[in-house]
XYZ file of C-alpha atoms in Angstrom:
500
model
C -26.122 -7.724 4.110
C -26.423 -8.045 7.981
C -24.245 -9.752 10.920
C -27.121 -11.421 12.175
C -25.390 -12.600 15.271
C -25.194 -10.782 18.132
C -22.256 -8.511 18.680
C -21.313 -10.734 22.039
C -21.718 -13.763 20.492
C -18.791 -15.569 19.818
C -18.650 -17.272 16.128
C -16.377 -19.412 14.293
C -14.793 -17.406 11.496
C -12.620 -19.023 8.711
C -10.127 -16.725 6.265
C -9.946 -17.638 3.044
C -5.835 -15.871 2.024
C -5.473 -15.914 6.064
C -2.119 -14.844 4.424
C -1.910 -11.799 3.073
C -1.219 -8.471 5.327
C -4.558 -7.679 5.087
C -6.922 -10.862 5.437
C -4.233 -11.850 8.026
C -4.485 -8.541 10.279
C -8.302 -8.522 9.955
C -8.145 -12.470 11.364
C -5.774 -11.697 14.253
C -7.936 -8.659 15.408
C -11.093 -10.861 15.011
C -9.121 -13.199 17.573
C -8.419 -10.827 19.966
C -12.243 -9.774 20.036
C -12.851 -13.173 21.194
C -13.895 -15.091 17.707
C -12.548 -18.182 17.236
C -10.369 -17.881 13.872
C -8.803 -19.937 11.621
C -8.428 -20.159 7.493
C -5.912 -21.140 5.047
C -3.517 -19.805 2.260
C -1.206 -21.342 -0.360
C 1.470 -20.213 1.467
C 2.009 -18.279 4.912
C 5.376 -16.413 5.440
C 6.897 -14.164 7.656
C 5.828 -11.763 9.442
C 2.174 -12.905 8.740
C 3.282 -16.500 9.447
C 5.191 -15.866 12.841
C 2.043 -13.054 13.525
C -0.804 -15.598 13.817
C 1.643 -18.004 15.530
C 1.698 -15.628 17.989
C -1.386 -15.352 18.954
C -2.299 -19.199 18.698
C -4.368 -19.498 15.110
C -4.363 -22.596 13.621
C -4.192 -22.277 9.752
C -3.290 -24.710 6.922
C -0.159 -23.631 4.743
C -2.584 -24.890 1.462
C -6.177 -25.013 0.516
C -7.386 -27.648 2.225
C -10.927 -28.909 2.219
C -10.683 -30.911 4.800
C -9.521 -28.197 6.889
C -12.084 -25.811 6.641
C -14.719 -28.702 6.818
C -12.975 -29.679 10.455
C -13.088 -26.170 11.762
C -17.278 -25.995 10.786
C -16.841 -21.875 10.763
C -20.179 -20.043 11.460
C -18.687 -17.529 8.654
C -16.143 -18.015 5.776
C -14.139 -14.368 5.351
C -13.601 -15.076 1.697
C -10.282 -12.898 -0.098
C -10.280 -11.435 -3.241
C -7.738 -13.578 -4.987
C -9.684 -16.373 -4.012
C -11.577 -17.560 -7.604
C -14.125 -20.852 -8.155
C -12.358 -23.816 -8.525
C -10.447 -22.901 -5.076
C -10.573 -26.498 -3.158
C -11.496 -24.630 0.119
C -14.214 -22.558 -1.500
C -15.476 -25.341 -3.388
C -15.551 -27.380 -0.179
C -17.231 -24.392 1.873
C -20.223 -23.919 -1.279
C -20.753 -27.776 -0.710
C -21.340 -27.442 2.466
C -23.218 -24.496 1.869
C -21.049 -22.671 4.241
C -22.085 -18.881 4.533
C -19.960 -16.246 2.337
C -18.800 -12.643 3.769
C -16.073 -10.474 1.909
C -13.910 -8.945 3.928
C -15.201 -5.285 3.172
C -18.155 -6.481 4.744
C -16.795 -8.120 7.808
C -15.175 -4.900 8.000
C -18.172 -2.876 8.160
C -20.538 -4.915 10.482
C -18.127 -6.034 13.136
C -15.296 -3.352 12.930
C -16.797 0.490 11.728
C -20.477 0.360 11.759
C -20.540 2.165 15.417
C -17.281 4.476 14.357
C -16.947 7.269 12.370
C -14.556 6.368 9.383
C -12.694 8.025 7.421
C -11.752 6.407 4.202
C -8.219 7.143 2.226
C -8.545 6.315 -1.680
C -6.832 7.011 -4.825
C -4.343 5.487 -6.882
C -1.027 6.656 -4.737
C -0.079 7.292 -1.353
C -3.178 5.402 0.479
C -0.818 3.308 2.725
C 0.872 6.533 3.729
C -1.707 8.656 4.139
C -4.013 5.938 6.310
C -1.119 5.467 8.169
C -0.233 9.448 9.257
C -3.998 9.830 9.818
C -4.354 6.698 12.350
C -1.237 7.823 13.675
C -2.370 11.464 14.461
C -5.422 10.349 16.134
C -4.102 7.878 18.310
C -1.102 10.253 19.668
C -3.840 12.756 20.663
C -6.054 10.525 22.174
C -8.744 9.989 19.924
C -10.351 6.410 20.234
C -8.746 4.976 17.009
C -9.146 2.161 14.879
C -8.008 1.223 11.629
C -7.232 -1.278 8.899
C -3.753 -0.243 6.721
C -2.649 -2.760 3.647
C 1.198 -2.548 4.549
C 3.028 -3.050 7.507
C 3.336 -0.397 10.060
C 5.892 -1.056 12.565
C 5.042 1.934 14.728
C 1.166 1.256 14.802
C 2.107 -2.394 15.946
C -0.331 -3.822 14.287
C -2.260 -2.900 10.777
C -5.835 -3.422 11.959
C -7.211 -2.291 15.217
C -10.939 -2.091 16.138
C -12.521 0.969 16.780
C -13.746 1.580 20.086
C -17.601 2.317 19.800
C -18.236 5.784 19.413
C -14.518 6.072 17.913
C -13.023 6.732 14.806
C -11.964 3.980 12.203
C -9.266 5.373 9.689
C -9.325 2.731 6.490
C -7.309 2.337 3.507
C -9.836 2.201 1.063
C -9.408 0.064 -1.891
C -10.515 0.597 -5.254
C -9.770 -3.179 -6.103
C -12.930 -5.528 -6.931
C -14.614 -7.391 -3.396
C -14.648 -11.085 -3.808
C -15.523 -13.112 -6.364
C -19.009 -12.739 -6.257
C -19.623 -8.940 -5.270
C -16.832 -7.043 -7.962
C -17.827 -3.693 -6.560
C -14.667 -2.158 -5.872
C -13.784 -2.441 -1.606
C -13.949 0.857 -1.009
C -17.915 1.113 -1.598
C -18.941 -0.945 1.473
C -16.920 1.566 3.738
C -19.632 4.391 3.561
C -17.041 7.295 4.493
C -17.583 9.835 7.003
C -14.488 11.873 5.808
C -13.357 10.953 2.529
C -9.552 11.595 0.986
C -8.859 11.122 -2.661
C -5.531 11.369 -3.032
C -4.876 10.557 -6.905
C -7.023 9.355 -9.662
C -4.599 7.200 -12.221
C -5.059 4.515 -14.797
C -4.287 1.298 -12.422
C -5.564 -2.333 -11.886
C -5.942 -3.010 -15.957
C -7.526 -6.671 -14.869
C -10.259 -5.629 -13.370
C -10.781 -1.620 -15.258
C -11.255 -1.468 -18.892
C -10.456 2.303 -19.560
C -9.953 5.415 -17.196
C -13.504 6.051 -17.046
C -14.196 2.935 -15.176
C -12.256 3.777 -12.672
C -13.631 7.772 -12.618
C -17.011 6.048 -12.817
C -15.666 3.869 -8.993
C -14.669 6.641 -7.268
C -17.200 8.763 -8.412
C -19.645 6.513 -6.831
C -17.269 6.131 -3.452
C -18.044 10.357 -3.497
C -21.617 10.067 -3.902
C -21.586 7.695 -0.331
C -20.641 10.710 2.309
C -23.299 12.435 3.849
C -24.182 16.227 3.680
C -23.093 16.090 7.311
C -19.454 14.851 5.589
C -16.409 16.259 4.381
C -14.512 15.140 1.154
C -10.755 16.466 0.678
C -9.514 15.384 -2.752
C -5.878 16.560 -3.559
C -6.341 19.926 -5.935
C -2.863 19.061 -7.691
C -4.500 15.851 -9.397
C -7.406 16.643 -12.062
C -8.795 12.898 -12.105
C -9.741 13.388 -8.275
C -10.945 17.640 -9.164
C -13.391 15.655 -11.723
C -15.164 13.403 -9.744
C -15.411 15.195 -6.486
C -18.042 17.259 -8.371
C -20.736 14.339 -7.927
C -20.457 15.155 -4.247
C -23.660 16.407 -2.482
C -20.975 16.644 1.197
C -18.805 20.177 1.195
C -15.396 19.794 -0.744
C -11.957 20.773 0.351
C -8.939 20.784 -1.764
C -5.428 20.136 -0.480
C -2.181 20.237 -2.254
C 0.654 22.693 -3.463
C -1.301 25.084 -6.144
C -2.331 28.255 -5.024
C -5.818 27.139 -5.658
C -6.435 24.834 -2.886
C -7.983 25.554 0.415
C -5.096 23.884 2.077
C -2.050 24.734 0.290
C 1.557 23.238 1.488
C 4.803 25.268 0.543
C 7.883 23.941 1.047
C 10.318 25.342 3.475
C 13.082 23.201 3.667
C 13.990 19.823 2.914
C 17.401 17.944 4.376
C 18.447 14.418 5.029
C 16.539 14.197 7.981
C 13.222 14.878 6.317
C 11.018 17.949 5.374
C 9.548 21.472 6.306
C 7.005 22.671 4.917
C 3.961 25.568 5.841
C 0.105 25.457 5.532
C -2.141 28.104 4.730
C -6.098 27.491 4.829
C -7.783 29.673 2.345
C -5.401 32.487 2.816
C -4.703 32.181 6.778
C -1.471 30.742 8.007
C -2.363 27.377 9.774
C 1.715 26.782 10.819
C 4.785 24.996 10.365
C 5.043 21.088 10.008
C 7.833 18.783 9.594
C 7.644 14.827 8.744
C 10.681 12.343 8.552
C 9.713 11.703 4.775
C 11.236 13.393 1.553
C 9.387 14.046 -1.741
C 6.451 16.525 -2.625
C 4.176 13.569 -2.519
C 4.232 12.948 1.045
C 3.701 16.612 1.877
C 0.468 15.936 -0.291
C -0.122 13.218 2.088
C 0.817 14.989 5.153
C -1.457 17.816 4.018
C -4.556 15.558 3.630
C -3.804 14.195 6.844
C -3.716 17.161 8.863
C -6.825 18.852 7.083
C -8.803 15.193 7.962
C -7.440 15.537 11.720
C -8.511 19.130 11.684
C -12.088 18.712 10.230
C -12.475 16.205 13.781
C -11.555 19.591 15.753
C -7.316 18.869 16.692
C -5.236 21.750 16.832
C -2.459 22.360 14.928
C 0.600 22.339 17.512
C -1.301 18.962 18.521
C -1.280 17.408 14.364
C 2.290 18.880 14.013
C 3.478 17.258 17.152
C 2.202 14.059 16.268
C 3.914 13.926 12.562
C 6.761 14.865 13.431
C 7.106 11.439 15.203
C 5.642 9.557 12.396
C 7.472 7.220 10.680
C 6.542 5.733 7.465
C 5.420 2.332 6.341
C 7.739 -0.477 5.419
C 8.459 -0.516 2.111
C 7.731 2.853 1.491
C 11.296 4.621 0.886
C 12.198 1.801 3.565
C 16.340 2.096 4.263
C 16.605 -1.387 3.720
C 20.357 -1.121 4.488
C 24.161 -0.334 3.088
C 25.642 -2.802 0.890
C 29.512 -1.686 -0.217
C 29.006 1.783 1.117
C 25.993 2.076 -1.243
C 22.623 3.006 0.424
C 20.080 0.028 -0.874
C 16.156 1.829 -0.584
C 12.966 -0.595 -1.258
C 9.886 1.137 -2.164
C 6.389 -0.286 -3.367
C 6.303 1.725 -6.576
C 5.354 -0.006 -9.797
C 3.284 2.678 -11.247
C 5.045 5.581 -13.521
C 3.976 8.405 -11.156
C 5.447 6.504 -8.170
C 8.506 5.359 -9.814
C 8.918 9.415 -10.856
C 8.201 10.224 -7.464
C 10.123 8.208 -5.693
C 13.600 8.691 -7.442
C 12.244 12.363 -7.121
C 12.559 11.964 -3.238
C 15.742 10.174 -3.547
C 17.457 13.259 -5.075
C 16.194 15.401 -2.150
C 17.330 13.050 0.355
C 20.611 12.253 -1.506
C 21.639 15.081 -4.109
C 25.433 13.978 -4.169
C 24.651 10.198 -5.045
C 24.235 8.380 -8.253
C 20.787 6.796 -8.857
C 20.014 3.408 -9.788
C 16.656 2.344 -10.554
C 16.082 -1.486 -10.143
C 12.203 -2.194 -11.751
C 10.108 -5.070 -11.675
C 7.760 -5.110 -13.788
C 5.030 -6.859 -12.041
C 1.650 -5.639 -11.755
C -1.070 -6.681 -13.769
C -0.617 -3.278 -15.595
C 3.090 -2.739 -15.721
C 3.547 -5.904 -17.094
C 1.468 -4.599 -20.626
C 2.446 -1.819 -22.478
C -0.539 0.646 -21.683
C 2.223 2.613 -19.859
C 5.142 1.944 -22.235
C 6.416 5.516 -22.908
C 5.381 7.020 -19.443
C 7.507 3.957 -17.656
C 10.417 5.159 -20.044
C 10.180 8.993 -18.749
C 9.695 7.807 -15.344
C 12.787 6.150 -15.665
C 14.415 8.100 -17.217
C 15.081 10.469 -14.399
C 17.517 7.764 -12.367
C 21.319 7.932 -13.613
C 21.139 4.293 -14.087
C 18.061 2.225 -15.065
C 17.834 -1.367 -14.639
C 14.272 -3.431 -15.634
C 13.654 -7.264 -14.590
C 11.728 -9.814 -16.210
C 7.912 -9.143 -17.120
C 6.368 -11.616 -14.157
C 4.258 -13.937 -15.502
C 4.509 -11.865 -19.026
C 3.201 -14.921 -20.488
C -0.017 -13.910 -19.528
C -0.392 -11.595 -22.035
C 0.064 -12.278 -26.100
C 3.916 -10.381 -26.862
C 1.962 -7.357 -28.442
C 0.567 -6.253 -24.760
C 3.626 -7.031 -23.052
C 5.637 -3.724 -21.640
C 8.737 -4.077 -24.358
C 11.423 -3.695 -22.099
C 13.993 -3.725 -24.680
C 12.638 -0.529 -26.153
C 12.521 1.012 -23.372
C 16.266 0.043 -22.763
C 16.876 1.842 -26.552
C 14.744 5.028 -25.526
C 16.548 5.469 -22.611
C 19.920 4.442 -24.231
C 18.998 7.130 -26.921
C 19.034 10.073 -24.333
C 21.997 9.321 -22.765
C 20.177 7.104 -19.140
C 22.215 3.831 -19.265
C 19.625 1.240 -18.980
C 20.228 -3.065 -18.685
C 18.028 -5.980 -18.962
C 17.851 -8.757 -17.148
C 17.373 -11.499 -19.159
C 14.971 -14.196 -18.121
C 15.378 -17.346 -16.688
C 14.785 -19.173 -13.412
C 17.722 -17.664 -11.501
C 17.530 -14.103 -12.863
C 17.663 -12.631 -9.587
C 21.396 -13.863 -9.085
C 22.232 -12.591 -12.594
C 20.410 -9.273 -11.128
C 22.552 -9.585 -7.899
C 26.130 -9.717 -9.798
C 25.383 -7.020 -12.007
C 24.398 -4.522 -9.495
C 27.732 -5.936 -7.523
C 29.838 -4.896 -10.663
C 28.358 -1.810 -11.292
C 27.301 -0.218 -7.661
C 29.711 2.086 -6.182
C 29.950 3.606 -2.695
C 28.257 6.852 -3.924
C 25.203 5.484 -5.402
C 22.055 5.048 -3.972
C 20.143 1.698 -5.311
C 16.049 1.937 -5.657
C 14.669 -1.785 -5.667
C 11.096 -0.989 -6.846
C 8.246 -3.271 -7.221
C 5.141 -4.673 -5.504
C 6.534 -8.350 -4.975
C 9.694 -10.024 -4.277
C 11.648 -8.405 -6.987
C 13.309 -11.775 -7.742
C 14.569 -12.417 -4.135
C 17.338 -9.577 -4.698
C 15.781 -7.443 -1.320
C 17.020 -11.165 0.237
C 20.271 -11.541 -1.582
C 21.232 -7.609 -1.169
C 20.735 -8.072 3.212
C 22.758 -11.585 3.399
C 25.638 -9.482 1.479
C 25.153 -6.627 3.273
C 25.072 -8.967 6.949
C 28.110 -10.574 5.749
C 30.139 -7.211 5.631
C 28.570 -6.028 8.747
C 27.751 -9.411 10.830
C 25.651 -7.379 12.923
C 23.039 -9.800 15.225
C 19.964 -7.262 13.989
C 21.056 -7.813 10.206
C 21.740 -11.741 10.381
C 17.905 -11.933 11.914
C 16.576 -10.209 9.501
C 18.183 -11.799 6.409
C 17.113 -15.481 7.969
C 13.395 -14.209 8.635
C 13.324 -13.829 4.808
C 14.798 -16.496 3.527
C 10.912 -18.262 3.189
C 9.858 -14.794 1.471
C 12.728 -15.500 -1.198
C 11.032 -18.854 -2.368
C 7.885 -16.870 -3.573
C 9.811 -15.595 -6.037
């Protein structure tokens, strides 16, 4: 599908979940290319809320159809949660309003003239994007890029790429829109393609692994001859389908097999060492702010994508050793009681594993507690039952919330979170539920209260709100320290805490 409108033409455009990270960043860099932009959402918060504020959008905090039918957009930018039966999209079919995803907006208006290189896989694509934009723009390469978290040091997560440029993309194996359930990643036709992982994720939309093999092996078969795709060597779903690639293939990871291998030199509370060899031949040293063997997996892929575009090592290794990682990835959130309180994004097994994993390197004198929400379309049904219980298994204390919206699901899908509290029980990991209820994030809250010490260090791990506890943890935490930074950041997040 085309952009039949000129390039200089200024159109009305209208966003469809104007308030999630992405749709929202998309809309505010559509703005500042001189569209007119407005859309709707069920519910704006901060940042997104005080972002488009900002920069003078006009949105409606519901699905209105009056709304959109006021603005008369040339183009509704419709977002994947958005389903028929939507007031807005009912309102914009009636009017028979034309449809665009936002993979394709992407494409026409924001990469078509760039060369793009794509991150996918099932972990570390926020991270990875992120280091790889980050690289770029500190040497001077004209950089764009779209990133689905928030990236304080990038200032923005989606930036247009200057024609001729580079676009660096998170690339999404999660279905389009409503009417185009391709998976996002397909309309980004990848230059340079990174396939980090290749897991068992998303079980709404992906029956079986093989679907999901079957999505990524089709994302491979998109680069050119002219291309490169880098799949880490470590991970045996990504070896698989990189072998329906007609573009060369380059593996990066820690095996001795892989063209760019990574060996850990040294890691320490300030972050990590590590060494690259490329097929044999000492590249150099790097060092990154991060802890974990994952993220020297993602560093690695970064720094062999930077070095396929023709940067120089001391130029890659200057550059991430000033990068600093996404919110809510290992995030310090704060202290609360002495007790260092860490929010990370992790919901899948490997993540969870890999996370606590880091938190050991970072902290090896601490205790470990690992607070997990169960909230994901797939972590809320059992298909990972006994790898959730190893995964967790590796903190010192385990604590699991409420299935959201378990109800979903008939009780013999749901994750049983009470036998994974007798597994873990069983080998020795004490493990509590939370029982549900409307409040159980203040019956979270006291518990970790009477249990946390000044040695410990607390994981809060999920892809939501966790029950309000990140919240409820920096009001206590502002109230011990009353600092002015703490106190703003508890009250920006007091609207977060009613999403629940």
């Amino acid at each position: 599908m085309a952009f039949p409108a000129p390039r200089t033409q200024i159109m009305r455009l209208y966003f469809l979940g104007i308030g999630g990270i992405a749709m929202g960043s998309v809309a505010i860099a559509c703005h500042r290319l001189g569209y007119t932009v407005s859309g709707c959402d069920s519910g704006v918060y901060p940042p997104m809320s005080e972002m488009l504020a900002s920069c003078g959008i006009d949105y409606a905090n519901t699905y209105s159809a009056d709304h959109i039918i006021g603005f008369a957009p040339d183009y509704v930018v419709v977002g994947n949660a958005i389903s028929r039966g939507n007031p807005a999209l009912e309102a914009a079919l009636d009017g028979n309003m034309p449809l665009l995803s936002m993979p394709e907006l992407l494409r026409w208006r924001f990469m078509l003239r760039a060369q793009r290189l794509v991150v996918t896989g099932t972990h570390g694509k926020t991270t990875t994007t992120s280091m790889l934009a980050w690289i770029l723009q500190q040497c001077g390469l004209p950089t764009g890029y779209l990133i689905g978290g928030s990236v304080p040091q990038l200032g923005e997560s989606c930036k247009p790429a200057p024609e001729g440029g580079f676009f660096v993309l998170e690339g999404d194996e999660y279905d389009t829109a409503f009417f185009d359930k391709r998976s996002k990643f397909l309309h980004s036709m990848p230059h340079v393609l990174i396939i980090t992982s290749i897991e068992y994720d998303h079980a709404d939309i992906f029956p079986n692994y093989e679907s999901i093999l079957a999505a990524f092996g089709n994302v491979t078969k998109l680069v050119p001859s002219s291309g490169l795709v880098l799949i880490c060597g470590d991970d045996p779903g990504a070896a698989l389908v990189s072998r329906q690639s007609l573009a060369p293939v380059q593996q990066y990871g820690l095996s001795a097999h892989c063209d760019w291998q990574a060996s850990i030199i040294e890691s320490t509370t300030d972050g990590t060492q590590f060494h690259i060899r490329r097929t044999g031949t000492s590249v150099g040293n790097f060092r990154i702010q991060l802890h974990g063997e994952h993220n020297v997996r993602n560093a690695t892929a970064a720094i062999a994508a930077a070095s396929a575009l023709g940067l120089e090592a001391h130029r890659i290794a200057g550059a991430l050793e000033t990068f600093a990682p996404p919110k809510r990835r290992f995030e310090l959130l704060c202290t609360w009681n002495g007790a260092v309180v860490v929010d990370d994004f992790a919901h899948h097994p490997t993540a969870i594993g890999a996370t606590i994993q880091a938190a050991r390197t970072r902290f090896p004198s601490r205790r470990i507690i690992a607070c997990f929400e169960p909230r994901s379309n797939t972590s809320v049904r059992a298909i990972f039952q006994r790898e959730l219980t190893d995964a967790l298994a590796s903190a010192d204390i385990a604590i699991i919330c409420p299935l959201y919206r378990g109800d979903r699901y008939a009780p013999e899908e749901r994750l049983d979170r009470e036998c994974i509290q007798r597994d873990l029980l069983d080998r020795g990991i004490e493990c509590h539920c939370i029982p549900e209820s409307s409040n159980w994030g203040d019956n979270a809250f006291a518990l970790l209260r009477s249990i946390m010490s000044d040695q410990d260090v607390l994981l809060l791990l999920s892809n939501g709100n966790i029950g309000g506890l990140r919240q409820r943890i920096l009001r206590a935490a502002t109230s011990e320290t009353q600092t002015p930074q703490h106190q703003e950041q508890s009250s920006r997040t007091e609207q977060e805490a009613a999403q629940g």
